[in-house]
Coordinates of C-alpha atoms and ligand atoms in Angstrom, one line a residue:
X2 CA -16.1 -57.7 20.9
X3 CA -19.4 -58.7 22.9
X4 CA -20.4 -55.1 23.0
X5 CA -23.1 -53.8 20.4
X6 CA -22.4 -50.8 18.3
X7 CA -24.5 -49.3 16.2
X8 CA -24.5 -47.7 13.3
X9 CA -25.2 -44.2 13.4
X10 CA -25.5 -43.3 9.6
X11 CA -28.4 -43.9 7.7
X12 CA -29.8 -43.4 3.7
X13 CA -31.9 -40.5 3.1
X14 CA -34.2 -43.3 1.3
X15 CA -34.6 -46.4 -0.4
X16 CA -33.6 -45.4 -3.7
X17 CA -30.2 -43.5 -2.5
X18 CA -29.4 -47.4 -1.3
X19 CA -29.9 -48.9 -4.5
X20 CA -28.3 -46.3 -6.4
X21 CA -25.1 -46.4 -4.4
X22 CA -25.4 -50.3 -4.3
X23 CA -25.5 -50.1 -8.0
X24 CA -22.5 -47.5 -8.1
X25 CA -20.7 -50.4 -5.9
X26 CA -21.6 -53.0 -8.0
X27 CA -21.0 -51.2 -11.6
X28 CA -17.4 -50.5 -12.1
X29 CA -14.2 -51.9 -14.0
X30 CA -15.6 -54.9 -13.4
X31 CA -18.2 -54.2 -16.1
X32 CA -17.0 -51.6 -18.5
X33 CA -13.3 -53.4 -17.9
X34 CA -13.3 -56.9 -17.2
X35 CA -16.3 -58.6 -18.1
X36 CA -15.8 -57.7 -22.2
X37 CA -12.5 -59.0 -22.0
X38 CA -13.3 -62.2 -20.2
X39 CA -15.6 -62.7 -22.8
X40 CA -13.8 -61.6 -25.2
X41 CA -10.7 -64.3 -23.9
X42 CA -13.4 -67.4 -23.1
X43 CA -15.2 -66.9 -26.5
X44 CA -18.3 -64.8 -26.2
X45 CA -22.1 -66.8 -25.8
X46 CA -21.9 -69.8 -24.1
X47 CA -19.6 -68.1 -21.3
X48 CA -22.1 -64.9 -20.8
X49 CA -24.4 -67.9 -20.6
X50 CA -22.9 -69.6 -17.6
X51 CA -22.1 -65.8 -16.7
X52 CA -25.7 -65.5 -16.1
X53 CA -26.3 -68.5 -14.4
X54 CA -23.9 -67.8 -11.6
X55 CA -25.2 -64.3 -11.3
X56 CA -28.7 -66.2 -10.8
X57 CA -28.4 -69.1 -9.0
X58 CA -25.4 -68.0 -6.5
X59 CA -24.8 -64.1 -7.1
X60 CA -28.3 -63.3 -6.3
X61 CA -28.8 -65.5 -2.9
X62 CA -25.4 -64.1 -1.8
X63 CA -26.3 -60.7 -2.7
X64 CA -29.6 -60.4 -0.5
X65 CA -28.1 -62.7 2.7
X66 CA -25.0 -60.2 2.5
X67 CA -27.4 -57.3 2.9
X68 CA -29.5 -59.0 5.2
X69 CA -26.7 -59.8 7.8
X70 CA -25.6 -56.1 7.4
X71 CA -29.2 -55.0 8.5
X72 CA -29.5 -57.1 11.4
X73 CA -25.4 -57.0 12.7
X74 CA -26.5 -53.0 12.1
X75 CA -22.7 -52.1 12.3
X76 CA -19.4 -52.3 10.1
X77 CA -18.3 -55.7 8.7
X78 CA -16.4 -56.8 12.0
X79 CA -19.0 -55.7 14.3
X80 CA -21.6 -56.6 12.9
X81 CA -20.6 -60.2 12.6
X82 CA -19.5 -59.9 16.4
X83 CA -23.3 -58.7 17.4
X84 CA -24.6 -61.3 15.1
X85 CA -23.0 -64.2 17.1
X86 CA -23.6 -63.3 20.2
X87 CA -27.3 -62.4 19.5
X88 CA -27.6 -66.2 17.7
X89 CA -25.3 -67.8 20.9
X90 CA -23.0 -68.7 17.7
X91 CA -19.0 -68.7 18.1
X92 CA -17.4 -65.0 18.5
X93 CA -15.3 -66.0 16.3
X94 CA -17.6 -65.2 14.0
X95 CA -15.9 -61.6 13.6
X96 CA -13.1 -62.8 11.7
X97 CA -15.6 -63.0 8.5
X98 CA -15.6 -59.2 9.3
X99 CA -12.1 -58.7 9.5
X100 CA -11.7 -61.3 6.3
X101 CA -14.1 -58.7 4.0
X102 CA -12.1 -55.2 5.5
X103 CA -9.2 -56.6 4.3
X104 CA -9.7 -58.3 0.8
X105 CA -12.1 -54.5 0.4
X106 CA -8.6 -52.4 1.5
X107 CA -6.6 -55.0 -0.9
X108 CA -8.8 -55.1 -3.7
X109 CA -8.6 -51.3 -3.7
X110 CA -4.7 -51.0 -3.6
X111 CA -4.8 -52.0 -7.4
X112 CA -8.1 -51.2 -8.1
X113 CA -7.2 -47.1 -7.9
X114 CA -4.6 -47.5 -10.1
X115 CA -6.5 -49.8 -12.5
X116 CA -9.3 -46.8 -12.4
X117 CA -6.0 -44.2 -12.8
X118 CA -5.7 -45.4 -15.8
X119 CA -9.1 -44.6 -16.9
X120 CA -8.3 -41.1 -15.4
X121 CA -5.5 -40.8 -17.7
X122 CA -7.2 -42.0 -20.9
X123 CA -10.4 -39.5 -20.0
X124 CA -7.8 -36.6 -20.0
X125 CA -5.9 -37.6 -23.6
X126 CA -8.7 -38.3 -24.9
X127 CA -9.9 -35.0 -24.5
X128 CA -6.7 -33.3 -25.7
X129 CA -6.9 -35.4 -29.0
X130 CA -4.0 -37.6 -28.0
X131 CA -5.7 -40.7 -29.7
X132 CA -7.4 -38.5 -33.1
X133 CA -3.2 -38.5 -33.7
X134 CA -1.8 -41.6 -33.8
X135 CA -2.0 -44.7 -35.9
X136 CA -2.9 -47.9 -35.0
X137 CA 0.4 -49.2 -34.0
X138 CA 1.4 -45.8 -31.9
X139 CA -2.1 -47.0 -30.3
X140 CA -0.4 -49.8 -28.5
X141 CA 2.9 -48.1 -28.5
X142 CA 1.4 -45.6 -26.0
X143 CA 0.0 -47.7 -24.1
X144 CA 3.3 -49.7 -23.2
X145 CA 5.4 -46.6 -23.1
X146 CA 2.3 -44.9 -20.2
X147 CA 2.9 -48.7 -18.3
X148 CA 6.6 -48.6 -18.5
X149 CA 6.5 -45.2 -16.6
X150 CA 6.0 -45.6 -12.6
X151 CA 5.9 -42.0 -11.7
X152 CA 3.0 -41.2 -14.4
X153 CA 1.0 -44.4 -12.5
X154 CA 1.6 -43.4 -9.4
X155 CA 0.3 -39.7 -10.2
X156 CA -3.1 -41.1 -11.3
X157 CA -3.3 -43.2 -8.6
X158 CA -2.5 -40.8 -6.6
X159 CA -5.4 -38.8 -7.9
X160 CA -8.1 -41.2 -8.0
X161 CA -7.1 -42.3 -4.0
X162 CA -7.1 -38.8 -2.9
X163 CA -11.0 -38.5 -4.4
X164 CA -11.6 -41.6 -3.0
X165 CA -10.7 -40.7 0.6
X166 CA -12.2 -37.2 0.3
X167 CA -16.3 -38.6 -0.7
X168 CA -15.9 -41.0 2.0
X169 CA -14.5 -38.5 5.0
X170 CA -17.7 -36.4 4.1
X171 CA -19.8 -39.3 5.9
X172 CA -22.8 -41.2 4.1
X173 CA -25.4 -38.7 3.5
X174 CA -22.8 -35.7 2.5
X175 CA -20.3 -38.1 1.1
X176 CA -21.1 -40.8 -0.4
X177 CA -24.9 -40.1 -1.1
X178 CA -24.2 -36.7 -3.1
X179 CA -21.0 -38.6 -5.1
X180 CA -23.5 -41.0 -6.4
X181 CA -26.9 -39.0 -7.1
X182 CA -24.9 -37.3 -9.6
X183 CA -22.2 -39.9 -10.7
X184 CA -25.3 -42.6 -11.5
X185 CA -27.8 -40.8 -13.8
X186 CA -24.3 -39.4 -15.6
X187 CA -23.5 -42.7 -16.0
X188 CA -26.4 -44.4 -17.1
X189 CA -26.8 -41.6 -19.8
X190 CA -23.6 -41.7 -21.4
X191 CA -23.9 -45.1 -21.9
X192 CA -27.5 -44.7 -23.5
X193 CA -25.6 -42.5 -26.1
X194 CA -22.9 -44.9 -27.1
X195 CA -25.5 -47.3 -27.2
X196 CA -27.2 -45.1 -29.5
X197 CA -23.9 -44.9 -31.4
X198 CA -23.0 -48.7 -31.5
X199 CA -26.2 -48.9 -33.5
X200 CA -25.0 -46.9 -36.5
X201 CA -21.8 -48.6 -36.6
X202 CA -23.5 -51.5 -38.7
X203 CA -21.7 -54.1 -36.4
X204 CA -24.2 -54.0 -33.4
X205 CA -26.0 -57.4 -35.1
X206 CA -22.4 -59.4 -35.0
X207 CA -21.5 -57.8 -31.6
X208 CA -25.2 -59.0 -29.9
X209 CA -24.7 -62.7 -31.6
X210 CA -20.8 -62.5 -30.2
X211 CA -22.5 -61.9 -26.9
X212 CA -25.8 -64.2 -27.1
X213 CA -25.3 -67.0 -29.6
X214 CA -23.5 -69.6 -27.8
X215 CA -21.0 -71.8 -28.7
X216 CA -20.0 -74.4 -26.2
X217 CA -17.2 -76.1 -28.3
X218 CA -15.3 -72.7 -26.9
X219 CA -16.1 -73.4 -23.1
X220 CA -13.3 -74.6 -20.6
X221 CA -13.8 -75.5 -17.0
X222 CA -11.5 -72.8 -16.8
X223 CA -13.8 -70.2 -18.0
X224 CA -16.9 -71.7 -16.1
X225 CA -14.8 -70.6 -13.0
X226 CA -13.5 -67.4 -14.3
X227 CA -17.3 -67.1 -14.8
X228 CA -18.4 -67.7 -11.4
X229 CA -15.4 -65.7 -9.6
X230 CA -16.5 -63.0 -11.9
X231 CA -20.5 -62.8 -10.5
X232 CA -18.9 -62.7 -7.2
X233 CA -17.0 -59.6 -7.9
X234 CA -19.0 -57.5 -9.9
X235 CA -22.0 -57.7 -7.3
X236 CA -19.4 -56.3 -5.0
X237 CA -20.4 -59.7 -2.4
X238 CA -18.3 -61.6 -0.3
X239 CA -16.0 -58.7 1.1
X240 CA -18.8 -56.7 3.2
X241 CA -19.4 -53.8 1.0
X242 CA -22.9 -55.0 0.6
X243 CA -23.0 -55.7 4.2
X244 CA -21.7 -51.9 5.3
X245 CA -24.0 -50.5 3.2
X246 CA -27.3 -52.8 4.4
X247 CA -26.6 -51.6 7.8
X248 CA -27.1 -48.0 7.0
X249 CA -30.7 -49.1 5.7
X250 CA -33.6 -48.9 7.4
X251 CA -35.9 -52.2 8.5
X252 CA -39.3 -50.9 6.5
X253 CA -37.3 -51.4 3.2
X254 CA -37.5 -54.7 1.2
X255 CA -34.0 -56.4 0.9
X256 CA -35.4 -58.6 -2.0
X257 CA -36.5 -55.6 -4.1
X258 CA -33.3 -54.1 -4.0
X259 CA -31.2 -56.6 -4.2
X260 CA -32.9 -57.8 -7.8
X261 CA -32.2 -53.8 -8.5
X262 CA -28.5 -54.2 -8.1
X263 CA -28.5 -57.3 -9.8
X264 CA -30.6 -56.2 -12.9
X265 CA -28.9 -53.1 -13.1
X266 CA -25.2 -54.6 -13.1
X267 CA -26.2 -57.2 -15.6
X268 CA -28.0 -54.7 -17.8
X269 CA -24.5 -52.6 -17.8
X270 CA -22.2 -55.3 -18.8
X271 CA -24.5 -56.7 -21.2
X272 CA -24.5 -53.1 -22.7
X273 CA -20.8 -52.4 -22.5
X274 CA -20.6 -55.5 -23.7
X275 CA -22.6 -54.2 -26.9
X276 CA -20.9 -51.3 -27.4
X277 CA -17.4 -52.2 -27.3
X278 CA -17.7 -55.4 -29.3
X279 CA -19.7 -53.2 -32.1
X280 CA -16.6 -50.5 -32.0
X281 CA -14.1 -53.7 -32.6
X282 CA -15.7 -55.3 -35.5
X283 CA -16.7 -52.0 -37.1
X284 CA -12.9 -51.3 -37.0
X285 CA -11.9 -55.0 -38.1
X286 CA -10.5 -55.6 -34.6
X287 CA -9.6 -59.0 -32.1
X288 CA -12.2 -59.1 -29.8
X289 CA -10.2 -61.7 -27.8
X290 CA -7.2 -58.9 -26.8
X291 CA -7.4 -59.6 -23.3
X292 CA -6.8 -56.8 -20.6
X293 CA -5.8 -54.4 -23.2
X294 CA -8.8 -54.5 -24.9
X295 CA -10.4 -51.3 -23.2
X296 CA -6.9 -49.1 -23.5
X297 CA -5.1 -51.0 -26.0
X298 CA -7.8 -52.1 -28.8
X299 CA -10.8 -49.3 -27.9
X300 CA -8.6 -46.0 -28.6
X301 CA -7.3 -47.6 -32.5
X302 CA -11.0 -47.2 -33.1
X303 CA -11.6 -43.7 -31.2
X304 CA -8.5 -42.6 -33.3
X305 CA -9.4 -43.7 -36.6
X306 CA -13.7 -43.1 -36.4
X307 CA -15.9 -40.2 -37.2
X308 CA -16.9 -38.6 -34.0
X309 CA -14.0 -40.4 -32.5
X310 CA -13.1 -37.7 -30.4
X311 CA -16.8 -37.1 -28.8
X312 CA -17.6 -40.8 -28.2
X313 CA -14.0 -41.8 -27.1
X314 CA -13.9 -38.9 -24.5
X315 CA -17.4 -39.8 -23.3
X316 CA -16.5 -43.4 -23.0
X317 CA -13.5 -43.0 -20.6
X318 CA -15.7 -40.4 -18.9
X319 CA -18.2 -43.5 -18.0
X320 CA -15.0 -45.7 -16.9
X321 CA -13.8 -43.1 -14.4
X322 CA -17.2 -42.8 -13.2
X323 CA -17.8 -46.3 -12.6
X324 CA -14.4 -46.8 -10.9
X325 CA -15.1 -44.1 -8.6
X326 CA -18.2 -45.0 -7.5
X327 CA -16.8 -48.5 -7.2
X328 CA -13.7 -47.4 -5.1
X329 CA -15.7 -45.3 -2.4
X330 CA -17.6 -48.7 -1.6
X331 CA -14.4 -50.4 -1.2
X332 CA -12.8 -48.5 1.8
X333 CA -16.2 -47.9 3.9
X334 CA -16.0 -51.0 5.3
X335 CA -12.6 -50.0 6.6
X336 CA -13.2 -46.7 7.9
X337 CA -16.7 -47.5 9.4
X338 CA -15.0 -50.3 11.5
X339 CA -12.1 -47.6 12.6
X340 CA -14.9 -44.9 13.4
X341 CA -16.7 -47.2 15.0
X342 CA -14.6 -49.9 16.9
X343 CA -11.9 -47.8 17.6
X344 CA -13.1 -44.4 18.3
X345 CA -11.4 -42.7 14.9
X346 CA -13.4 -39.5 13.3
X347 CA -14.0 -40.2 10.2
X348 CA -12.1 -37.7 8.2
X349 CA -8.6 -38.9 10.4
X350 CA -10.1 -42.9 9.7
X351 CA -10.3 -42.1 5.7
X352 CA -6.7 -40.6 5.6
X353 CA -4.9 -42.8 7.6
X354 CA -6.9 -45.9 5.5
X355 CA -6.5 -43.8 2.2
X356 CA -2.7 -43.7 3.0
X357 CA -2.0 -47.1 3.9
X358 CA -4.1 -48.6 0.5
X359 CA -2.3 -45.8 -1.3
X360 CA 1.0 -47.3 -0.3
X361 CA 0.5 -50.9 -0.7
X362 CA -0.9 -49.6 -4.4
X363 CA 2.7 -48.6 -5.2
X364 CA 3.4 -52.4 -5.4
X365 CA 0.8 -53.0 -8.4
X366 CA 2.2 -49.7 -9.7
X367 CA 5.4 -50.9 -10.0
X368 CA 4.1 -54.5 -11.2
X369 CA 3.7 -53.0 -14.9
X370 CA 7.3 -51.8 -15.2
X371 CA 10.1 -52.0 -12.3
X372 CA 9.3 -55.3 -10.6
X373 CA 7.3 -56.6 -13.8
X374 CA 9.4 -59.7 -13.4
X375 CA 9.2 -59.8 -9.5
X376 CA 7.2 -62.7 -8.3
X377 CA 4.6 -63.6 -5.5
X378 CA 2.8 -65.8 -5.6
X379 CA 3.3 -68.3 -8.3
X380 CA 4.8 -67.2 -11.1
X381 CA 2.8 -63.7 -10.0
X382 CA 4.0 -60.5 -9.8
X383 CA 2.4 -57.9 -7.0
X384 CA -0.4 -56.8 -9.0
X385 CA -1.2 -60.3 -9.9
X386 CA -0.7 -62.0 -6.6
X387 CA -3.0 -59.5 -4.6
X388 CA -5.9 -59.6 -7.0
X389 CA -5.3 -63.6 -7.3
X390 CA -5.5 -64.0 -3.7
X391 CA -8.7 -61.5 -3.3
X392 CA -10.9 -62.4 -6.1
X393 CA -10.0 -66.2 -6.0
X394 CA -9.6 -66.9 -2.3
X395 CA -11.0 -64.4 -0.5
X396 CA -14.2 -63.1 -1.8
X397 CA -15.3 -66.3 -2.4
X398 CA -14.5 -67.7 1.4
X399 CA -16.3 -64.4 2.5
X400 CA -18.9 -65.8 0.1
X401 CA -19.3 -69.1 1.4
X402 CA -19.4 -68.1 5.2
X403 CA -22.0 -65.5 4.5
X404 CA -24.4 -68.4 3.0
X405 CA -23.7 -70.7 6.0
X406 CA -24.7 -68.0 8.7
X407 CA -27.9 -66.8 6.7
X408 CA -28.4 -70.8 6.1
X409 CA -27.7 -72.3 9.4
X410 CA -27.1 -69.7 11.9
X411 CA -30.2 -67.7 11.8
X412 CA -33.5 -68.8 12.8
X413 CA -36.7 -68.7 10.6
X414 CA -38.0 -65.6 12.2
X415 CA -35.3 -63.3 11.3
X416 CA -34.6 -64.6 8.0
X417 CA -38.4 -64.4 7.4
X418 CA -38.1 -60.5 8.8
X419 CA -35.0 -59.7 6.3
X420 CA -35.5 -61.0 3.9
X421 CA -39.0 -61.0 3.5
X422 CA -40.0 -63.4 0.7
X423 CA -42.9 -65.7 0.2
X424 CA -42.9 -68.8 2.4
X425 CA -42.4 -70.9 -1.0
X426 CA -39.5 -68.6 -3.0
X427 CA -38.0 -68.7 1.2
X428 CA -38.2 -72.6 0.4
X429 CA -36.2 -72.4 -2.9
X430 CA -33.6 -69.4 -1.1
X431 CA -32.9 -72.0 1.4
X432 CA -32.3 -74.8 -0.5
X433 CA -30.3 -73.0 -3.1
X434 CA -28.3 -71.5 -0.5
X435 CA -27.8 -74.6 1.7
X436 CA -26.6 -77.0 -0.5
X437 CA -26.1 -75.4 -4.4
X438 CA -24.0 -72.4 -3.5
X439 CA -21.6 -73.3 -0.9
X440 CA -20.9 -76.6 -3.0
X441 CA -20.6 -74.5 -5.9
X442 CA -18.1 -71.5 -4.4
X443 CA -16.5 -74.4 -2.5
X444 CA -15.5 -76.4 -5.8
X445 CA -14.4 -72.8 -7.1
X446 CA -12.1 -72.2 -3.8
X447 CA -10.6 -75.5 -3.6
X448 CA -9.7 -75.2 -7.3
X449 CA -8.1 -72.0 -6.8
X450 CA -6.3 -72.4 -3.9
X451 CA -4.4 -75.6 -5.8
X452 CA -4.1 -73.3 -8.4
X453 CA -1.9 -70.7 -6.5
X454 CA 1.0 -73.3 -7.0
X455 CA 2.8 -71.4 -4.0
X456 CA 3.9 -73.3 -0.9
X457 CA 4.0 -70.5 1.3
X458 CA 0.5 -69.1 0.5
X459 CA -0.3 -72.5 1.9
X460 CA 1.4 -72.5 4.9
X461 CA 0.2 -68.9 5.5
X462 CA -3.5 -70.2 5.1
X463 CA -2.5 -73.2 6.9
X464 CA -1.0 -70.8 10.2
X465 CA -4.2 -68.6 9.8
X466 CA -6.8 -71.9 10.3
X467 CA -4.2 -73.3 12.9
X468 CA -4.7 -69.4 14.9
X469 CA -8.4 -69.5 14.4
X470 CA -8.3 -72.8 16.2
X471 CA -6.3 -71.9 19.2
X472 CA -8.4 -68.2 19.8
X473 CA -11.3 -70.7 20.1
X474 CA -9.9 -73.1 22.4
X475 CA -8.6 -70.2 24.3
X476 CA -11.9 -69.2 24.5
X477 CA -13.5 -72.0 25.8
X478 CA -10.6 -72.5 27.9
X479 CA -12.2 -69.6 30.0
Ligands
PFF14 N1 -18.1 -54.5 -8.3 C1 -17.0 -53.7 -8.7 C2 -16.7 -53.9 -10.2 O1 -17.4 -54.7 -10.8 O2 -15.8 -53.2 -10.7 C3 -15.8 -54.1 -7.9 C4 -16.0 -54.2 -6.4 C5 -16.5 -53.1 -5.7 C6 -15.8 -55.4 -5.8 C7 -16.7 -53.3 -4.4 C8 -16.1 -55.6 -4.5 C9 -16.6 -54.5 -3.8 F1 -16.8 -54.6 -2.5

C-alpha cells in the first residue's frame, strides 16, 4: 500500500469542481431531509443550531477533507496510504480510506431508491396522477406505491443504472457534462418555485417557521440530529470530497471553494425550506409530517392548487436532479479505488460496483413492505439499520479522523500550502479543529453508538478495533 498512485483525471477548471461539489453536496438531503427534520424538531431554534454546526464544524471538515484529497492525490484508500507514508504516520492510516468507500457504497444502496422515488413522483406528476385524487387518496397512494416491491425495485433500478452509466464515462465526459447541465437546471427551477411560494401568501409564516426561534421546542436530541445532519449534507466524512479534491489542481484555492459548497448548500435548504413550508400552510397542512412530508404532504397541495400540475412536475424534476447528482458522487470513491488500486477500467469498475450497491439496495427496498417488520439493528429494519450505522457512526468517525490528520498529522508547511488561509484565520482553523470539532463529533458518536441498543453491532465494532490492533502489531512485528 506504500506505493504512490496517482490520479490521472483532472477538472477542466475551478468552477466545474465547485459545481460538482455543490451537485454532491445538494441532494435529498436538502430538498428531502432537512424540511422534515425541521419540520419534526420545531422549525427556528433547530435551523439555528443547524447553522452553527455547518459553521463551526461542517466548514473546517469540509476544507481539511478536500485538502487531504489534494495532497494524497488518489482515491480515498490511497490517498490516505500516500498520506502516511509521506508524514512517517502509521499505514494504517488507509483504513480511513476504506472506512469512507464503504459508508459512500452503503449510503448509496438506499439512497437510489430513496431518489427512485422521486423518479416516480416526476413521472405521475406529469401524467396528472396527483391533479386526480383527494387528499386522503394522497396518502393512500403513497402507502399502496411502498407496499409494492417490484415497482421500488424498478425505480431503483433506473436511477442505479444512470448512476453507473455518468460515472463509467470518466470525470471530464462523465461526471463533468452530468453536472454542467443538471446544476444551472436546478438552481433555476428552484428560482421559480421561489417565485411561486411568494404568491401563495404564506411565504411570511413559512420564513418565521424557519427563522424565529423557539428554544422551548429544542431537545438534545435534535441538537444531534442537527449536527449529524451538517455532516451529511456537505457530503464530508465518507471521501466524496476527498475523491473529488484530488482531481483538482494545486493553483486553485481550497478555502474559496469550499465556502462555495458550503454557501451554496445552505442557500438551497434554506430555500426548499421556504418553498415547501409556504405550499403547507397555504394548503392548511402539518408541517411536522415527518419523512412523508415531501411525497405524502407536498402532492395534497400539487393536487388541490392552481398551477398544480406545472409547479408539482417541476418540483420533483429538481428532486431527481439533486439525487442524481448526489448519487454519482457517492460511488466515485469506489470505482476510482478499483481503477486505480486494482487495475479495473472504469466502465467494468462502475458495473461491477453499480451491481453490488444495486443488490444490497433490494434490502431497503424490501424494508418498506416485505421485511417491514424485519429487524437489524435495534428495533431497525434494513433500511433503517444501514442509514443508522452510516450517518451516525460512520460519517462521523470518517469525520473525526479527517480533523485529527489535518490537525496533528501534517506539518505547518503543507497545511499552509492547502489550505492557504491567513496566518490568523490558520490560527482559529487550528484551534477550532483541534479541540472544538473532534469533541464535538466525538460526544455525537459516543451518543450514537449507545444509542444503537444492539449487542452485536458492538461486538462487530469491538472485533473491528481488536483487528486494527493486531495489523499494527503485525506490522511492527516486522
Ligand atoms: N449531501 C447529499 C445530500 O444532502 O443529499 C448526500 C451525500 C452525498 C452524502 C455524497 C455523502 C456523500 F458523500
Amino acid at each position: 500500500m506504500s506505493q504512490l498512485k496517482l490520479s490521472k483525471q483532472g477538472w477542466s477548471n475551478q468552477t466545474v469542481f465547485i459545481l460538482a461539489a455543490v451537485g454532491s453536496a445538494v441532494g435529498l438531503g436538502n430538498i428531502w431531509k432537512f424540511p422534515y427534520i425541521t419540520g419534526e424538531n420545531g422549525g427556528g431554534a433547530f435551523v439555528l443550531v443547524y447553522l452553527a454546526c455547518v459553521l463551526l464544524i461542517g466548514i473546517p471538515v469540509l476544507l481539511s477533507e478536500i485538502a487531504l484529497g489534494r495532497a494524497g492525490g488518489a482515491n480515498p484508500v490511497q490517498g490516505m496510504a500516500n498520506l502516511a507514508h509521506e508524514h512517517r504516520a502509521n499505514p494504517l492510516w488507509f483504513l480511513l480510506g476504506l472506512n469512507g468507500v464503504l459508508a459512500g457504497a452503503l449510503i448509496l444502496s438506499f439512497y437510489t431508491v430513496i431518489a427512485g422515488w422521486g423518479v416516480a413522483y416526476f413521472y405521475e406528476s406529469v401524467k396528472g396522477v396527483f391533479q386526480a385524487l383527494t387528499p386522503d387518496e394522497v396518502g393512500a397512494h403513497f402507502k399502496t406505491f411502498l407496499a409494492n416491491p417490484y415497482e421500488l425495485l424498478f425505480w431503483h433500478t433506473v436511477v442505479s443504472i444512470f448512476t453507473v452509466l455518468v460515472v463509467a464515462k470518466g470525470v471530464k465526459s462523465g461526471i463533468e457534462r452530468a453536472i454542467s447541465w443538471m446544476m444551472p437546471g436546478l438552481f433555476l427551477i428552484l428560482l421559480v418555485l421561489l417565485g411561486y411560494a411568494a404568491t401563495t401568501g404564506y411565504f411570511a409564516q413559512s420564513f418565521s417557521f424557519l427563522f424565529s426561534p423557539d428554544f422551548s421546542k429544542l431537545s438534545w436530541q435534535a441538537v444531534l440530529t442537527a449536527m449529524g445532519h451538517a455532516f451529511f449534507t456537505l457530503s464530508i466524512g465518507l471521501g466524496t470530497m476527498m475523491v473529488y479534491g484530488s482531481y483538482i489542481s494545486q493553483k486553485y484555492s481550497i478555502v474559496r471553494a469550499g465556502m462555495w459548497i458550503a454557501f451554496a448548500d445552505t442557500l438551497v435548504a434554506l430555500m426548499a425550506g421556504l418553498v415547501i413550508f409556504s405550499i403547507v400552510f397555504a394548503n392548511g397542512l402539518e408541517p411536522g409530517a415527518g419523512p412523508g412530508l415531501l411525497f405524502q404532504t407536498l402532492p395534497i397541495a400539487f393536487g388541490q392548487m392552481g398551477g398544480g400540475w406545472f409547479f408539482g412536475s417541476l418540483f420533483f424534476a429538481l428532486v431527481v436532479m439533486a439525487a442524481l447528482s448526489s448519487a454519482i458522487s457517492l460511488i466515485e470513491p469506489a470505482v476510482s479505488w478499483f481503477e486505480q488500486n486494482w487495475g479495473i477500467q472504469r466502465l467494468k469498475a462502475a458495473w461491477i460496483l453499480g451491481g453490488l450497491i444495486w443488490l444490497i439496495g433490494i434490502g431497503s427496498v424490501l424494508s418498506f413492505n416485505d421485511w417491514s417488520g424485519v429487524h437489524f439493528l435495534g428495533e431497525r429494519n434494513f433500511f433503517e439499520s444501514v442509514d443508522f450505522i452510516t450517518a451516525n457512526i460512520m460519517l462521523p468517525l470518517g469525520g473525526l479522523l479527517m480533523s485529527i490528520f489535518v490537525a496533528w498529522v501534517f506539518d505547518d508547511a503543507t497545511r499552509a500550502e492547502q489550505i492557504g488561509l491567513s496566518p490568523r484565520m490558520m490560527k482559529w482553523y487550528l484551534l477550532d479543529l483541534r479541540w472544538l470539532a473532534p469533541v464535538a463529533i466525538l460526544i455525537v458518536f459516543a451518543t450514537n453508538l449507545v444509542a444503537a441498543e444492539s449487542v452485536w453491532f458492538m461486538v462487530a465494532i469491538a472485533l473491528t478495533a481488536y483487528a486494527a490492533y493486531v495489523l499494527n502489531a503485525m506490522r511492527k512485528a516486522g
